[in-house]
């Protein structure tokens, strides 16, 4: 209870717009981060949640710095990227993924055309924590909590934009996404199709995996939910326009689009 009260007071302080600035947030982070990170593994869920919220609030004011990036992602990975998931709370797993989403978004560096801009040192800022991020996604894509699955698919789309290194292990995410295509919730099936589309567009050399992705998506053009069928057609259009080796796969991609041209839904 003492820890919980202290964490609540710190969170209230951080949420007050007048208290934090880019100048003092560095000092506040340096003073508190060891205690806050320790609270990520606290046995009480409320303490874990409060610590996570405080870190996110402070991060909003911190300038981009590899130090914070390489420190926080491994902490999240220790909670989520293990075969026997350490974090038992569904809500806490979702909160940690939302924090990871926020961190990736904060460190993405895009120019006005939407493509990745090279940094002065020529390096990908997300390369150091890249393996931890992919390991987190691989485990969490097999979660039983639908909101976690959706958040994972959002992170896949974001990191594909934010990191030029995404293609290194992109295809390792395909397996869990294939399972999601059979989920009873249509929103999860839609998220899985989006995720697989992103993965397929970032596979550079494995033609067999691209064939399998198209093969797994194809049956969903007959799905009973119009939104799922619509996402299949979007995937087909993306493949026709942006896939690196699309000319080798036209006979597989075209049915995704052509079937939807005869759909009963006007859209």
Coordinates of C-alpha atoms in Angstrom, one line a residue:
X1 CA 0.0 0.0 0.0
X2 CA 2.9 2.3 0.8
X3 CA 4.4 1.7 -2.7
X4 CA 1.0 2.1 -4.3
X5 CA 0.4 5.4 -2.7
X6 CA 3.8 6.7 -3.6
X7 CA 3.4 5.6 -7.2
X8 CA 0.0 7.3 -7.4
X9 CA 1.5 10.5 -6.1
X10 CA 4.3 10.4 -8.7
X11 CA 1.8 9.6 -11.5
X12 CA -0.4 12.6 -10.5
X13 CA 2.7 14.8 -10.5
X14 CA 3.7 13.6 -13.9
X15 CA 0.2 14.0 -15.4
X16 CA 0.1 17.6 -14.4
X17 CA 1.1 19.5 -17.5
X18 CA 2.8 22.2 -15.5
X19 CA 5.2 19.9 -13.7
X20 CA 7.2 18.2 -16.5
X21 CA 9.3 19.8 -19.2
X22 CA 12.0 18.5 -21.5
X23 CA 14.6 20.0 -19.0
X24 CA 13.5 18.5 -15.7
X25 CA 12.1 15.2 -17.1
X26 CA 15.6 13.9 -17.6
X27 CA 16.5 14.5 -14.0
X28 CA 13.2 13.0 -12.8
X29 CA 13.8 9.9 -14.9
X30 CA 17.4 9.5 -13.7
X31 CA 16.2 9.7 -10.1
X32 CA 13.2 7.3 -10.3
X33 CA 13.8 4.9 -13.2
X34 CA 15.6 2.1 -11.1
X35 CA 12.7 2.0 -8.7
X36 CA 10.1 2.2 -11.4
X37 CA 11.6 -0.6 -13.5
X38 CA 11.8 -2.8 -10.4
X39 CA 8.1 -2.2 -10.0
X40 CA 7.5 -3.7 -13.4
X41 CA 7.9 -7.1 -11.7
X42 CA 6.0 -6.2 -8.5
X43 CA 3.7 -8.9 -7.3
X44 CA 0.8 -6.5 -7.2
X45 CA -0.8 -5.6 -10.6
X46 CA -1.7 -2.1 -9.5
X47 CA 1.9 -1.2 -8.7
X48 CA 3.0 -2.7 -12.1
X49 CA 0.4 -0.7 -13.9
X50 CA 1.2 2.6 -12.1
X51 CA 4.9 2.2 -12.8
X52 CA 4.3 1.6 -16.5
X53 CA 2.0 4.7 -16.7
X54 CA 4.6 6.9 -15.0
X55 CA 7.4 5.8 -17.4
X56 CA 5.1 6.6 -20.4
X57 CA 4.3 10.0 -19.0
X58 CA 7.9 10.9 -18.5
X59 CA 8.8 9.5 -22.0
X60 CA 6.5 12.0 -23.5
X61 CA 8.8 14.8 -22.4
X62 CA 12.2 13.1 -23.0
X63 CA 14.1 13.8 -26.2
X64 CA 14.8 10.9 -28.5
X65 CA 17.8 9.0 -27.1
X66 CA 19.1 5.5 -27.7
X67 CA 19.8 5.2 -24.0
X68 CA 16.1 5.2 -23.0
X69 CA 15.2 2.9 -26.0
X70 CA 17.7 0.2 -25.2
X71 CA 16.8 0.3 -21.5
X72 CA 13.0 0.0 -21.6
X73 CA 12.4 -2.5 -24.4
X74 CA 14.4 -5.3 -22.7
X75 CA 12.3 -4.7 -19.5
X76 CA 9.1 -5.2 -21.5
X77 CA 10.6 -8.3 -23.2
X78 CA 11.3 -9.9 -19.8
X79 CA 7.6 -9.6 -19.0
X80 CA 6.2 -10.7 -22.4
X81 CA 8.8 -12.5 -24.5
X82 CA 9.1 -15.8 -22.7
X83 CA 7.4 -19.1 -23.5
X84 CA 5.8 -19.2 -20.1
X85 CA 4.5 -15.6 -20.0
X86 CA 5.6 -13.9 -16.8
X87 CA 2.9 -11.3 -16.9
X88 CA -0.3 -13.1 -15.9
X89 CA -2.7 -10.1 -16.2
X90 CA -4.3 -9.6 -19.6
X91 CA -4.8 -5.8 -19.0
X92 CA -1.2 -5.5 -18.0
X93 CA 0.1 -7.3 -21.1
X94 CA -2.0 -4.9 -23.1
X95 CA -0.7 -1.9 -21.3
X96 CA 2.9 -3.0 -21.9
X97 CA 2.2 -3.5 -25.6
X98 CA 0.7 0.0 -25.8
X99 CA 3.8 1.3 -24.1
X100 CA 6.0 -0.5 -26.7
X101 CA 3.8 0.9 -29.5
X102 CA 4.3 4.4 -28.0
X103 CA 8.1 3.9 -27.8
X104 CA 8.4 2.7 -31.4
X105 CA 6.2 5.6 -32.6
X106 CA 8.4 8.1 -30.6
X107 CA 11.5 6.7 -32.3
X108 CA 10.3 6.4 -35.8
X109 CA 11.9 9.0 -38.0
X110 CA 9.9 9.8 -41.2
X111 CA 10.2 12.4 -43.8
X112 CA 7.3 14.1 -45.6
X113 CA 7.0 11.3 -48.2
X114 CA 6.5 8.7 -45.5
X115 CA 9.7 6.8 -46.2
X116 CA 12.4 6.1 -43.7
X117 CA 15.0 8.8 -43.5
X118 CA 18.6 7.8 -43.0
X119 CA 20.1 9.2 -39.8
X120 CA 23.3 11.1 -39.7
X121 CA 25.2 7.9 -38.5
X122 CA 23.4 5.8 -41.2
X123 CA 22.0 3.4 -38.5
X124 CA 18.5 2.2 -37.7
X125 CA 17.6 3.5 -34.2
X126 CA 15.4 0.5 -33.7
X127 CA 18.0 -2.1 -34.7
X128 CA 19.4 -2.6 -31.1
X129 CA 16.1 -3.6 -29.6
X130 CA 14.8 -5.1 -32.8
X131 CA 15.2 -8.8 -31.7
X132 CA 13.4 -8.1 -28.4
X133 CA 10.5 -6.4 -30.3
X134 CA 10.1 -9.4 -32.7
X135 CA 10.3 -11.9 -29.8
X136 CA 7.6 -9.9 -27.9
X137 CA 5.3 -10.0 -31.0
X138 CA 5.9 -13.7 -31.7
X139 CA 4.7 -14.6 -28.2
X140 CA 1.9 -12.1 -27.9
X141 CA 0.4 -13.0 -31.3
X142 CA -0.5 -16.3 -29.6
X143 CA -2.2 -14.6 -26.7
X144 CA -5.8 -15.5 -25.8
X145 CA -6.8 -11.8 -25.2
X146 CA -8.3 -10.3 -28.4
X147 CA -7.2 -6.7 -27.6
X148 CA -3.6 -8.0 -27.3
X149 CA -3.8 -9.6 -30.7
X150 CA -5.0 -6.3 -32.2
X151 CA -2.3 -4.3 -30.5
X152 CA 0.3 -6.6 -31.9
X153 CA -0.9 -6.2 -35.4
X154 CA -0.8 -2.4 -35.0
X155 CA 2.8 -2.7 -33.8
X156 CA 3.7 -4.8 -36.9
X157 CA 2.4 -2.1 -39.2
X158 CA 4.2 0.6 -37.2
X159 CA 7.6 -1.1 -37.0
X160 CA 7.5 -1.9 -40.7
X161 CA 7.3 1.8 -41.3
X162 CA 9.7 2.9 -38.5
X163 CA 12.5 0.4 -39.0
X164 CA 14.3 -0.4 -42.3
X165 CA 15.5 -3.6 -40.5
X166 CA 12.0 -5.1 -40.2
X167 CA 12.5 -7.5 -43.2
X168 CA 15.2 -9.4 -41.3
X169 CA 12.8 -11.5 -39.3
X170 CA 9.4 -10.4 -40.7
X171 CA 8.5 -13.9 -41.9
X172 CA 8.9 -15.3 -38.4
X173 CA 5.6 -13.6 -37.5
X174 CA 3.7 -15.3 -40.3
X175 CA 3.0 -18.5 -38.3
X176 CA 1.1 -16.9 -35.4
X177 CA -0.8 -14.7 -37.9
X178 CA -1.9 -17.8 -39.8
X179 CA -3.6 -19.1 -36.6
X180 CA -5.3 -15.7 -36.1
X181 CA -7.0 -16.0 -39.6
X182 CA -9.2 -18.7 -38.0
X183 CA -10.2 -16.6 -35.0
X184 CA -13.9 -16.4 -34.2
X185 CA -13.9 -12.6 -34.0
X186 CA -14.0 -11.0 -37.4
X187 CA -12.0 -8.0 -36.1
X188 CA -9.1 -10.3 -35.3
X189 CA -9.3 -11.9 -38.7
X190 CA -9.2 -8.5 -40.3
X191 CA -6.1 -7.5 -38.1
X192 CA -4.4 -10.8 -39.1
X193 CA -4.9 -10.1 -42.9
X194 CA -3.4 -6.6 -42.4
X195 CA -0.5 -8.1 -40.5
X196 CA 0.2 -10.7 -43.1
X197 CA 0.0 -8.1 -45.8
X198 CA 2.7 -6.1 -44.1
X199 CA 4.8 -9.2 -43.5
X200 CA 4.5 -10.3 -47.2
X201 CA 5.5 -6.8 -48.5
X202 CA 8.7 -7.1 -46.3
X203 CA 9.8 -10.6 -47.3
X204 CA 12.8 -10.1 -49.7
X205 CA 13.9 -13.5 -50.7
X206 CA 11.5 -16.3 -49.6
X207 CA 9.0 -16.8 -52.5
X208 CA 7.6 -19.9 -50.9
X209 CA 6.5 -18.0 -47.8
X210 CA 4.8 -15.3 -50.0
X211 CA 3.0 -18.1 -51.8
X212 CA 1.8 -19.6 -48.5
X213 CA 0.6 -16.2 -47.2
X214 CA -1.5 -15.6 -50.3
X215 CA -2.8 -19.2 -50.0
X216 CA -3.8 -18.7 -46.4
X217 CA -5.5 -15.4 -47.0
X218 CA -7.4 -16.6 -50.1
X219 CA -10.2 -18.7 -48.4
X220 CA -11.3 -15.5 -46.5
X221 CA -12.6 -13.9 -49.7
X222 CA -15.6 -16.2 -49.0
X223 CA -15.9 -15.1 -45.3
X224 CA -19.4 -14.3 -44.0
X225 CA -18.3 -10.9 -42.8
X226 CA -18.1 -8.2 -45.4
X227 CA -15.2 -6.4 -43.6
X228 CA -13.0 -9.5 -43.8
X229 CA -13.7 -9.9 -47.6
X230 CA -12.9 -6.2 -48.0
X231 CA -9.6 -6.6 -46.3
X232 CA -8.8 -9.5 -48.6
X233 CA -9.3 -7.3 -51.6
X234 CA -7.2 -4.5 -50.0
X235 CA -4.4 -7.0 -49.5
X236 CA -4.6 -8.1 -53.1
X237 CA -4.4 -4.5 -54.3
X238 CA -1.4 -3.8 -52.1
X239 CA 0.3 -6.9 -53.4
X240 CA -0.4 -5.9 -57.0
X241 CA 1.0 -2.4 -56.4
X242 CA 3.8 -2.8 -53.9
X243 CA 5.1 -6.4 -53.6
X244 CA 8.7 -6.6 -54.7
X245 CA 8.3 -9.8 -56.7
X246 CA 4.7 -9.3 -57.7
X247 CA 5.2 -10.4 -61.3
X248 CA 5.9 -13.9 -60.2
X249 CA 2.7 -14.1 -58.2
X250 CA 0.1 -12.4 -60.3
X251 CA -1.9 -15.7 -60.9
X252 CA -2.2 -16.0 -57.1
X253 CA -2.9 -12.4 -56.3
X254 CA -5.5 -11.6 -59.0
X255 CA -8.2 -13.9 -57.5
X256 CA -8.1 -11.9 -54.3
X257 CA -9.2 -8.8 -56.2
X258 CA -11.4 -10.4 -58.9
X259 CA -13.5 -12.4 -56.4
X260 CA -14.3 -9.2 -54.5
X261 CA -15.4 -7.5 -57.7
X262 CA -18.4 -9.8 -57.7
X263 CA -19.2 -9.3 -54.0
X264 CA -22.7 -8.4 -52.9
X265 CA -21.5 -5.4 -51.0
X266 CA -21.3 -2.4 -53.3
X267 CA -18.2 -0.9 -51.5

